[in-house]
Coordinates of C-alpha atoms in Angstrom, one line a residue:
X7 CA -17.4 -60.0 76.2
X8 CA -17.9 -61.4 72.6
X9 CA -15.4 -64.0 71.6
X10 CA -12.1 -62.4 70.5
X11 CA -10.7 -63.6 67.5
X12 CA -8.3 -66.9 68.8
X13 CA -6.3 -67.2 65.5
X14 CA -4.8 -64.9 63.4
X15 CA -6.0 -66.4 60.3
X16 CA -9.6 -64.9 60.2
X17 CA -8.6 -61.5 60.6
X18 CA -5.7 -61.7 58.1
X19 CA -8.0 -63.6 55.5
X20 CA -10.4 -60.1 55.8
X21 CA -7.0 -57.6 56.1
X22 CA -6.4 -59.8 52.6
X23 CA -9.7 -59.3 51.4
X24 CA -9.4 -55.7 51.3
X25 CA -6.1 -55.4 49.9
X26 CA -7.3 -57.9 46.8
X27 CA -10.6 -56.1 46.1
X28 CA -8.7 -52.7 46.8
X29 CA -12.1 -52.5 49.1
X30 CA -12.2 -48.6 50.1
X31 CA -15.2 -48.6 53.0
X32 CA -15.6 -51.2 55.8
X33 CA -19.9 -51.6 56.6
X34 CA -20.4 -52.4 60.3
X35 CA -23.5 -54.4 60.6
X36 CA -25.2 -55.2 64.0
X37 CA -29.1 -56.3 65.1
X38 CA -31.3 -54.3 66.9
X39 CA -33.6 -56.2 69.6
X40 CA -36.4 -56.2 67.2
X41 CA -34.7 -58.0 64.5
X42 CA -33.0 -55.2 61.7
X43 CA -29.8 -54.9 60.7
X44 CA -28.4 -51.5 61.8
X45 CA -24.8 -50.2 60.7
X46 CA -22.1 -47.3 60.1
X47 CA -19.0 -47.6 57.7
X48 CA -15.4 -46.2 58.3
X49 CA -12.9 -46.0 55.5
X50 CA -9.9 -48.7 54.9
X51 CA -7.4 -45.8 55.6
X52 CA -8.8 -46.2 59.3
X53 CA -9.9 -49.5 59.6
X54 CA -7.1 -51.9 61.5
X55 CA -6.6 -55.4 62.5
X56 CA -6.6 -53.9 66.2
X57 CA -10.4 -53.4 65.6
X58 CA -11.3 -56.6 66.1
X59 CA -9.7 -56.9 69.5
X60 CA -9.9 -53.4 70.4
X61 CA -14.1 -53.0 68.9
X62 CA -15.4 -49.5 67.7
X63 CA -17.5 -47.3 69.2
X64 CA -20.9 -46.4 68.6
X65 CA -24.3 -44.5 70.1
X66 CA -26.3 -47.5 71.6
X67 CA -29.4 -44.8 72.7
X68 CA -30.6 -44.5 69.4
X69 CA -30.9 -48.0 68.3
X70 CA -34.7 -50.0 69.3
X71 CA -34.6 -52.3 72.6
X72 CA -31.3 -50.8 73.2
X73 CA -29.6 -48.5 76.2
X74 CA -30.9 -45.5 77.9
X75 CA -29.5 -42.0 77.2
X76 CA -27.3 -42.0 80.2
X77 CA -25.5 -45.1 79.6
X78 CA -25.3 -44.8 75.8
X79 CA -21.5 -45.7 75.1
X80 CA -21.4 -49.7 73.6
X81 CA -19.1 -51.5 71.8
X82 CA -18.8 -53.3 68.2
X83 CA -16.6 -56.2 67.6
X84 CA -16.5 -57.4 64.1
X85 CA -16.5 -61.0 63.5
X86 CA -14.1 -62.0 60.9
X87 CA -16.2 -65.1 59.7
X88 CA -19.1 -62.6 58.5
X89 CA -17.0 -61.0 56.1
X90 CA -18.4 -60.5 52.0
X91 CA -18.3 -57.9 49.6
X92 CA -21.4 -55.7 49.2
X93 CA -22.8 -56.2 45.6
X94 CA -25.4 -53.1 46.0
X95 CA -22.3 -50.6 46.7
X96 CA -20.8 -47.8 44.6
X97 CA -17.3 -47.5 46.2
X98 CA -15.7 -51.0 46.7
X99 CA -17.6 -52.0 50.5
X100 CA -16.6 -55.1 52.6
X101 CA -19.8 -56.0 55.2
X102 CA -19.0 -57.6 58.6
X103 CA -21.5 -58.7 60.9
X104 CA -20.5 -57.2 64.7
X105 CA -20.9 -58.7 68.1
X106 CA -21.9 -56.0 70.8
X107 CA -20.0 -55.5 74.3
X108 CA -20.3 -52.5 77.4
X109 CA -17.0 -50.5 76.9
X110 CA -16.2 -50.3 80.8
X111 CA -16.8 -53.8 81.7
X112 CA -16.0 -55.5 78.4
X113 CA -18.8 -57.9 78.5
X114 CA -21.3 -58.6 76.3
X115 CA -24.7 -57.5 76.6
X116 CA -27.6 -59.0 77.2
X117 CA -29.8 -57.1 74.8
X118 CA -27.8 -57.5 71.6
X119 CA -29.7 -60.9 69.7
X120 CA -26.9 -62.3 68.5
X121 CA -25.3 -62.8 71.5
X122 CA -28.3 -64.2 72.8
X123 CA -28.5 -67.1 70.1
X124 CA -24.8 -68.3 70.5
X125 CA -25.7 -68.8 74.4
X126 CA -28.4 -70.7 73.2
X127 CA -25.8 -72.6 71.2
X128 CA -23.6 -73.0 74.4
X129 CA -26.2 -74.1 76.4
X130 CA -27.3 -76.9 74.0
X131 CA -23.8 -78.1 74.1
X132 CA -23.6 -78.0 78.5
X133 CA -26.7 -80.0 78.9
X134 CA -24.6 -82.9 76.9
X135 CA -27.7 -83.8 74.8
X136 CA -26.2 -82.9 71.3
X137 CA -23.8 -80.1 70.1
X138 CA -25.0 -79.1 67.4
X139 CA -28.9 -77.4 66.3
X140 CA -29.9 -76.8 62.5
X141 CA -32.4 -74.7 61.5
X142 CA -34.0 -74.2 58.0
X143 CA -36.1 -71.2 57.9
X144 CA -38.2 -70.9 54.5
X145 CA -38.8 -67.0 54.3
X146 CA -42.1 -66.1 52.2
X147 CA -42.5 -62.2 50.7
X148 CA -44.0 -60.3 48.3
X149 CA -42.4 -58.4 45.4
X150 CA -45.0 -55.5 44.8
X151 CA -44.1 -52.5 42.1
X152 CA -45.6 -49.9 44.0
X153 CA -46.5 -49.2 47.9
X154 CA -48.1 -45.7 49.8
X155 CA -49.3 -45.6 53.2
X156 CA -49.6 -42.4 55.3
X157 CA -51.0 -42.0 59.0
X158 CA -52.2 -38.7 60.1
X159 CA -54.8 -37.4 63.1
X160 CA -57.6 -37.3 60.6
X161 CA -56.3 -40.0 57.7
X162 CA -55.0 -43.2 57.8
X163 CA -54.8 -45.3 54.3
X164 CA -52.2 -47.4 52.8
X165 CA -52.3 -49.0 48.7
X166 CA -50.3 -51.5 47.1
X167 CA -50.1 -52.5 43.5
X168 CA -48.3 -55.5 41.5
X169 CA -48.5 -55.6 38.1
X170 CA -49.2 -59.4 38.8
X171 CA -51.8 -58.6 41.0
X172 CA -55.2 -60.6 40.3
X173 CA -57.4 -57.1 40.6
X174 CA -55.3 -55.5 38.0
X175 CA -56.9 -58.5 35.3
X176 CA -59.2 -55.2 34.2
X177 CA -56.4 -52.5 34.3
X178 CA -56.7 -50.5 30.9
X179 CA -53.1 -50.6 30.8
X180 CA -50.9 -51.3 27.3
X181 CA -48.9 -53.4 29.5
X182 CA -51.7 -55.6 30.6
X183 CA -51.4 -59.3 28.8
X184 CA -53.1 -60.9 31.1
X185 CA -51.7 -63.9 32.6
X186 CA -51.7 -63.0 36.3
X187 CA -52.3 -65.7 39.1
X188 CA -55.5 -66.1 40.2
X189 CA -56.2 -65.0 44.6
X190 CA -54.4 -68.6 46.0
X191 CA -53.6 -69.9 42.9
X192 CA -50.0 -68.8 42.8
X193 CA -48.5 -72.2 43.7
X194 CA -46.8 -72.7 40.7
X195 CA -47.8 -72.4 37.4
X196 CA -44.6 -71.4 34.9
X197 CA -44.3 -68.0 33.1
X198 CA -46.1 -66.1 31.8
X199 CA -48.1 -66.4 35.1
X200 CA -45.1 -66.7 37.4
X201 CA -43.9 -63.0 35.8
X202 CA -40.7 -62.9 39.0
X203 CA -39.3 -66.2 37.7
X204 CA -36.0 -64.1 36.6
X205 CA -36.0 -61.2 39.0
X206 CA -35.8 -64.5 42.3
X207 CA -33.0 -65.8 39.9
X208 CA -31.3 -62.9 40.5
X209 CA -32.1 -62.7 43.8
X210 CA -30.6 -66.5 44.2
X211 CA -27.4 -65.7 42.4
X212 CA -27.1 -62.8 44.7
X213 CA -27.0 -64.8 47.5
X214 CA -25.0 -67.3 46.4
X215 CA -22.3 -64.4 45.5
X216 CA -22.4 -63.5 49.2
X217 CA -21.9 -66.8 50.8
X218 CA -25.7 -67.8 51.3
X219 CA -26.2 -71.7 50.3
X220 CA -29.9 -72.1 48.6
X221 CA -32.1 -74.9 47.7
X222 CA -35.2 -73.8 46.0
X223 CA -37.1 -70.6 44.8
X224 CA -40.4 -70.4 43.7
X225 CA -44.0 -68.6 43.4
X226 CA -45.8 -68.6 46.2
X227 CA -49.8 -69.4 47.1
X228 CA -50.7 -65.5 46.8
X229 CA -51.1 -63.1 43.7
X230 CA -49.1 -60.0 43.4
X231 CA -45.5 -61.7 43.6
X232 CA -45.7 -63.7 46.6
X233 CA -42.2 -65.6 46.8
X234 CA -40.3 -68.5 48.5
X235 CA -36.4 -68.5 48.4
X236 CA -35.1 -71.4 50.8
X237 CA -31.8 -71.5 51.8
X238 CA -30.0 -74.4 53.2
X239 CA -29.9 -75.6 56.7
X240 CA -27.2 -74.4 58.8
X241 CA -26.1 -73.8 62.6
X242 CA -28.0 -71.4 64.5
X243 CA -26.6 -68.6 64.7
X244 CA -24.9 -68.6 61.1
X245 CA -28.2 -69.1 59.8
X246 CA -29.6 -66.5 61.8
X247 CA -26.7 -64.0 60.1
X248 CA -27.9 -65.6 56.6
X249 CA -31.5 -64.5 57.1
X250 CA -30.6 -60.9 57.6
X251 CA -28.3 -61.3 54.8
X252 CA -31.3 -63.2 53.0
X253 CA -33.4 -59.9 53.7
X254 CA -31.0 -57.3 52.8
X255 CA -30.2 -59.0 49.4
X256 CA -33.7 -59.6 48.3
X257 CA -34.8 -56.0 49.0
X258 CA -31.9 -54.5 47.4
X259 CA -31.9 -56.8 44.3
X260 CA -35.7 -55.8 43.8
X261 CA -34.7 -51.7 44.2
X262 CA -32.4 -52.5 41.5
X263 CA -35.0 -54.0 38.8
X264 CA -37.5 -50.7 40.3
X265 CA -39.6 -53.4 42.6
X266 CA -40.3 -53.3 46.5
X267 CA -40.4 -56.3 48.8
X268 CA -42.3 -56.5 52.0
X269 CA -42.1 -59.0 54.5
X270 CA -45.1 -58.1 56.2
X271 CA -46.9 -61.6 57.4
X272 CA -50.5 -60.2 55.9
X273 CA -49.9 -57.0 53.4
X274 CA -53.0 -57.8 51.2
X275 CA -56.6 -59.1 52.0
X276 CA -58.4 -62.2 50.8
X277 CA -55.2 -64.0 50.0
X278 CA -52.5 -66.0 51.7
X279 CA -50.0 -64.2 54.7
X280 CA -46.2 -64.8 54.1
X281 CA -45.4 -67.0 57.2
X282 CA -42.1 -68.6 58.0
X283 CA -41.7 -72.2 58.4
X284 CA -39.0 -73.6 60.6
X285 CA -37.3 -76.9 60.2
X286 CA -35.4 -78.0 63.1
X287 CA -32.8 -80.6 64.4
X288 CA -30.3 -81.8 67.0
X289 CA -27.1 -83.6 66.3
X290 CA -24.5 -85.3 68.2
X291 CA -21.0 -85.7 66.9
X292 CA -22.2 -86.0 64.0
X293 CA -24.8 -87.9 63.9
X294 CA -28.5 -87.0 63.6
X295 CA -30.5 -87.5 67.1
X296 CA -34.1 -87.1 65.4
X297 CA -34.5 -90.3 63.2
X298 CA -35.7 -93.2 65.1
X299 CA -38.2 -96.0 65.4
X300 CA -41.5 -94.3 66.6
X301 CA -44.0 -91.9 64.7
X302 CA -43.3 -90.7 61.7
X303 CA -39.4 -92.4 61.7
X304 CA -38.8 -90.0 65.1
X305 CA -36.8 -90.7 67.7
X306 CA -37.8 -90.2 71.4
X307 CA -35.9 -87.2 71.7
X308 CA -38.1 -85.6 68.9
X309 CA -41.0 -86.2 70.1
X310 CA -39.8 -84.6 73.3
X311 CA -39.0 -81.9 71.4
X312 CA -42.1 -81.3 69.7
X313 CA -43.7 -81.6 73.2
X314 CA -41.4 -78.2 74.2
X315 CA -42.9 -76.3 71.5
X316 CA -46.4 -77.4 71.6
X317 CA -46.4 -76.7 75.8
X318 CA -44.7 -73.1 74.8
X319 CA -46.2 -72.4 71.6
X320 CA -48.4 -69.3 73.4
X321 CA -45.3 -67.7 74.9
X322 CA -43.3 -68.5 71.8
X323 CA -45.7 -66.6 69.3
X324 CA -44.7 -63.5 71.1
X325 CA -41.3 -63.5 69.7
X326 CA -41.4 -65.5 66.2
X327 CA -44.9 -63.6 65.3
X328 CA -44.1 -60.2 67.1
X329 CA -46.0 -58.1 65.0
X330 CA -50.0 -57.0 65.1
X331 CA -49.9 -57.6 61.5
X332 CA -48.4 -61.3 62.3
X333 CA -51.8 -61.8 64.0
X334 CA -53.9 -61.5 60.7
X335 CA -52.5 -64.6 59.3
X336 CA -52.6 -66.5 62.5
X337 CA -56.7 -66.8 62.5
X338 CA -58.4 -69.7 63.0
X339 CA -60.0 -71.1 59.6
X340 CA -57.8 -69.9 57.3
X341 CA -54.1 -70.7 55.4
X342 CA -51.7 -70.4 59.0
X343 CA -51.7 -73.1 60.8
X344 CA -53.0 -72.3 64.6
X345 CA -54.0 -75.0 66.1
X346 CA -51.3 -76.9 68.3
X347 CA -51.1 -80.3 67.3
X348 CA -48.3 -82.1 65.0
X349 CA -48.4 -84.4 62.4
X350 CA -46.9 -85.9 59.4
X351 CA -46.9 -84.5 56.5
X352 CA -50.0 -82.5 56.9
X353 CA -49.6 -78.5 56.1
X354 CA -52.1 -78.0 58.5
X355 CA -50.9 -78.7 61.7
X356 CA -48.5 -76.5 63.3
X357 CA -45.7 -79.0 63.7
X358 CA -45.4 -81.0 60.5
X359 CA -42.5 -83.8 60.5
X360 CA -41.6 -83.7 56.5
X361 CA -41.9 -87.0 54.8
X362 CA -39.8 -86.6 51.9
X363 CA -36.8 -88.9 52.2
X364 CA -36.1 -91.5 54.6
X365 CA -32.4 -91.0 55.3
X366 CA -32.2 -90.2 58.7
X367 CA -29.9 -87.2 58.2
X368 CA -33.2 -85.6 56.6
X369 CA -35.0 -86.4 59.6
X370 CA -36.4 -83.3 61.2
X371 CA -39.2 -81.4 63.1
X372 CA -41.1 -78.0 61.3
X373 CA -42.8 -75.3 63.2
X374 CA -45.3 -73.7 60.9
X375 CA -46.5 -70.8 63.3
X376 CA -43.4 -68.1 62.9
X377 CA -43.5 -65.5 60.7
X378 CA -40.3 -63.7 58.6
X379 CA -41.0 -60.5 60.5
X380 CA -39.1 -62.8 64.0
X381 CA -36.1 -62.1 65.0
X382 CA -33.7 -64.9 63.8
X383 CA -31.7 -64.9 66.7
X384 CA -33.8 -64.6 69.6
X385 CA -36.6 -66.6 67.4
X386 CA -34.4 -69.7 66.7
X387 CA -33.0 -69.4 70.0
X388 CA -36.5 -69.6 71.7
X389 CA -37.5 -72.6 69.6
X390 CA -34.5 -74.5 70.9
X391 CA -35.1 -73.5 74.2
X392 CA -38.3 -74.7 73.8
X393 CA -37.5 -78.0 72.7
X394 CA -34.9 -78.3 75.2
X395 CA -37.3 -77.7 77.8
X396 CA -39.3 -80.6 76.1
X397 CA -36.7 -82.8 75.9
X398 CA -35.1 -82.2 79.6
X399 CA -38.5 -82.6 81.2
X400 CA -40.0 -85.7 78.7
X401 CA -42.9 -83.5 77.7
X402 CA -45.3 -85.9 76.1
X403 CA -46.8 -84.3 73.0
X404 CA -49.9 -86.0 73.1
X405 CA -51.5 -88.3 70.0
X406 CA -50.9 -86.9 66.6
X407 CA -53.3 -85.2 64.6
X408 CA -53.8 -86.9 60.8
X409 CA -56.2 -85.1 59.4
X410 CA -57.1 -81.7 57.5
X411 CA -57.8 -79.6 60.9
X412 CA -59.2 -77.1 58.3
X413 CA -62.0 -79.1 58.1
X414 CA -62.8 -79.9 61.2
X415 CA -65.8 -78.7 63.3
X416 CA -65.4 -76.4 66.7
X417 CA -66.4 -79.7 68.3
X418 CA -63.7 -81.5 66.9
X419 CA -61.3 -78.9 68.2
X420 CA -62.6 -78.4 70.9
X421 CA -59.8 -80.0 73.2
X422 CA -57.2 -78.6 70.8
X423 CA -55.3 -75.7 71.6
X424 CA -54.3 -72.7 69.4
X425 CA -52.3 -69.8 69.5
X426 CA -52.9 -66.5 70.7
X427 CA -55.1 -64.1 68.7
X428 CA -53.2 -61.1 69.2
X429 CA -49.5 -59.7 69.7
X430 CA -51.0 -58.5 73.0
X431 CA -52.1 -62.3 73.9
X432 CA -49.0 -63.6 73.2
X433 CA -46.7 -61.3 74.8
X434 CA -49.2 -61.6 77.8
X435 CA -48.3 -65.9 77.3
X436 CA -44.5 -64.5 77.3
X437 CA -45.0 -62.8 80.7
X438 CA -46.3 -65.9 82.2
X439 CA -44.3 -68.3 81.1
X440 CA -40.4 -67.7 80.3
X441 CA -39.0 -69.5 82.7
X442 CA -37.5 -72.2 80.0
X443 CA -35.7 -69.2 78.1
X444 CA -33.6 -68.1 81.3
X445 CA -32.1 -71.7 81.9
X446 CA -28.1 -71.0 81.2
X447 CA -29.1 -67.5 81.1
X448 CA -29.7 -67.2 77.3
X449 CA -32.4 -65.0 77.8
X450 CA -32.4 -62.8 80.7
X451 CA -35.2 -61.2 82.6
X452 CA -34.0 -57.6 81.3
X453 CA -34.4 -59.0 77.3
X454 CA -38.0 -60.4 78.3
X455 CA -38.8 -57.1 80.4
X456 CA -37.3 -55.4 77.7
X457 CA -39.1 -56.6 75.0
X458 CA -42.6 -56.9 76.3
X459 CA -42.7 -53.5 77.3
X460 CA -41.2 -52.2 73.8
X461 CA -43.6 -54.5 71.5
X462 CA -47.0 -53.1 74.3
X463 CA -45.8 -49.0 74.0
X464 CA -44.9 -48.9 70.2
X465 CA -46.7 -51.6 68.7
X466 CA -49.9 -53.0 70.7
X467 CA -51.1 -49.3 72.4
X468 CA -50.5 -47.4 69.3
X469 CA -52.2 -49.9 67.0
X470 CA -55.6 -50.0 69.8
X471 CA -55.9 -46.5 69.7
X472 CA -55.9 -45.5 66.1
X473 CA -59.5 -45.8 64.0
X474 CA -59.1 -48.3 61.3
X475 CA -60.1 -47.7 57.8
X476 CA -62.4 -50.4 57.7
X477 CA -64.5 -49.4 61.1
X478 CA -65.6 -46.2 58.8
X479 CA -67.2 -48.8 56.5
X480 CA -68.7 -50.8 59.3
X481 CA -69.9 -47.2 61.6
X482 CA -69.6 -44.5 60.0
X483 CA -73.5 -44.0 59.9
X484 CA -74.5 -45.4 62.8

């Protein structure tokens, strides 16, 4: 079952919490399979201590990825360490993050993510290669001011609009002073061009009210708002909790100043996809395990690692780009990085090892392909896996690739391989090759099963049967 609270202090730091902020409703938060925060709140006058030993009910049919009608009962444990106060609430609300266990067995289950990265965490530490794995995810999104979309039998349309937005340089509009960036000319001139520079401010302080360490905000490449908010490197699964926090804050700060923010790898067309990039590193009592002699200041070990998710980057895409839409930024040609090769400091290959200081605690490995529509917890938790799997079995990664793939031939890439070109290619890479995820049962066959069946039914089959807009342009007279 999820790891009961071993001392008191924890639990008696949250009890004190709501006594001090005379907090009157206790949020539950837990993770579907597909990646979004789901909860329920019960008042202080009924919330206990005992909860955290005891857990709380809830209906575990109704939630995505989740249990079948006729087994529906499950269990939420509340992790004390999770606990901050909920700036977007009316009534004073304390949020806790929850673990999820079966209430006749008391174990925990399979399907719930988060329990899925922290074996990923115990496995790291049983193979004895390092005990500790930091990620550094660095989120991109679009603040947009208005969105509709609609899908009927006989319509299907969808519009966005930013008052930053390039196409609105025209608008008859008293508020129109010009100034908007340019289509991939967003990366970074100041205001008045960069219009959000306040709005990710607050968006920053935010987090940093709630707990979340960050290093750096900033316009993106796109027009129409297209952000970057990095927070600082953490542990696995405490940086998988701060992305969901990450996600929750910047869409609720932007309700509050009347904007919308989509995280949607490819929401507008002819301009740069929001991807996800995803620093990574092992550590030994310690000490950093990736600095070292050969390429790039890596050690061995690293290039192992990188090995790992080159070999697995097909299977991978399934679950850190799990969306159709993820599959319009990953095209050959254009900004995402596809093709499988690493290299230093070049943007363009999928793995990039940053170059930017040469203390070894700074030494790490980035995968470029992922998305912010992943999962954090199963996503990181694949990566690592992935790496793992590299490093256990000395997976040579090949010769690196120093130059600007964009502007290479087809020749030239000929013997380079890519991703997949669809959701339904990579979960079909998933299928065949999983094998590395199920090593000290992290994943297990009923998650994989689980999710490739999910993402085909209400994702892949859906999207293949409806008309899309643009096919009316292309057919409509033929």
């Amino acid at each position: 079952m999820p790891t009961k609270v071993k001392a008191a202090s924890g639990v008696e730091k949250v009890m004190k919490m709501i006594k001090d902020h005379s907090v009157k409703i206790i949020d539950l938060k837990f993770t579907d399979l597909i990646g979004q925060w789901q909860h329920f709140s019960v008042t202080a006058t009924e919330f206990s201590a005992e909860i955290f030993e005891d857990g709380i009910g809830f209906d575990g049919s109704s939630i995505r990825g989740f249990q079948k009608i006729h087994e529906s009962d499950m269990l939420l444990f509340p992790d004390p360490a999770t606990a901050f106060l909920d700036p977007f609430t009316t009534a004073p609300t304390l949020s806790l993050v929850c673990d999820i266990a079966d209430p006749i067995t008391h174990e925990s289950y399979s399907r719930d993510p988060r329990h899925i990265a922290k074996k990923a965490e115990a496995y790291l530490r049983s193979t004895g290669l390092a005990d500790t794995a930091f990620f550094g995810p660095e989120p991109e999104f679009f603040i947009l001011d208005h969105v509709r979309f609609d899908q009927s039998h006989n319509f299907g349309y969808y519009y966005l609009d930013s008052e930053e937005g390039f196409w609105n340089s025209g608008a008859d509009d008293e508020r129109n002073l010009g100034h908007k960036p340019r289509f991939k000319e967003g990366y970074f001139p100041t205001s008045p061009i960069d219009s959000l520079q306040d709005l990710r401010s607050a968006m920053v302080l935010t987090l940093e009210a709630v707990g979340v360490a960050v290093e750096v905000h900033h316009h993106e490449v796109a027009t129409a708002g297209q952000t970057e908010i990095d927070m600082r490197r953490d542990t696995l699964v405490r940086m998988a909790d701060n992305y969901l926090l990450y996600k929750y804050v910047t869409k609720n700060v932007a309700k509050k100043h009347g904007k919308t923010v989509t995280f949607m790898p490819k929401p507008i067309f002819g301009d740069n996809g929001s991807g996800m990039h995803v620093h990574q590193s092992l550590w030994k009592g310690g000490k950093p395990l990736f600095a070292g002699n050969g390429y790039a200041g890596l050690s061995e070990m690293a290039m192992y690692y990188i090995g790992g998710l080159l070999k697995h980057a097909p299977a991978l895409c399934a679950i850190t780009n799990p969306t159709t839409n993820s599959y319009k930024r990953l095209v050959p040609g254009f900004e995402a990085p596809v093709n499988l090769a690493y290299s230093q400091r070049n943007r363009s290959a999928s793995v990039r090892i940053p170059m930017y200081s040469t203390n070894p605690k700074a030494k790490r490995v980035e995968f470029r392909c992922p998305d912010p529509t992943c999962n954090p917890y199963t996503g990181f938790a694949a990566l690592l896996m992935a790496g793992l799997d590299g490093i256990i079995n000395k997976i040579d990664p090949g010769k690196p690739l120093d130059k600007d793939i964009y502007d290479m031939t087809r020749e030239q890439l000929r013997d380079v391989p890519s991703t997949p070109g669809s959701l339904a290619e990579s979960l079909k890479e998933l299928e065949n090759d999983h094998e590395f995820l199920l090593r000290g049962d992290v994943f297990t066959e009923d998650v994989i099963e689980t999710w490739i069946e999910y993402k085909t039914e209400k994702e892949v089959e859906p999207i293949q049967l409806r008309p899309h807009p643009y096919e009316f342009l292309l057919y409509y007279d033929a």
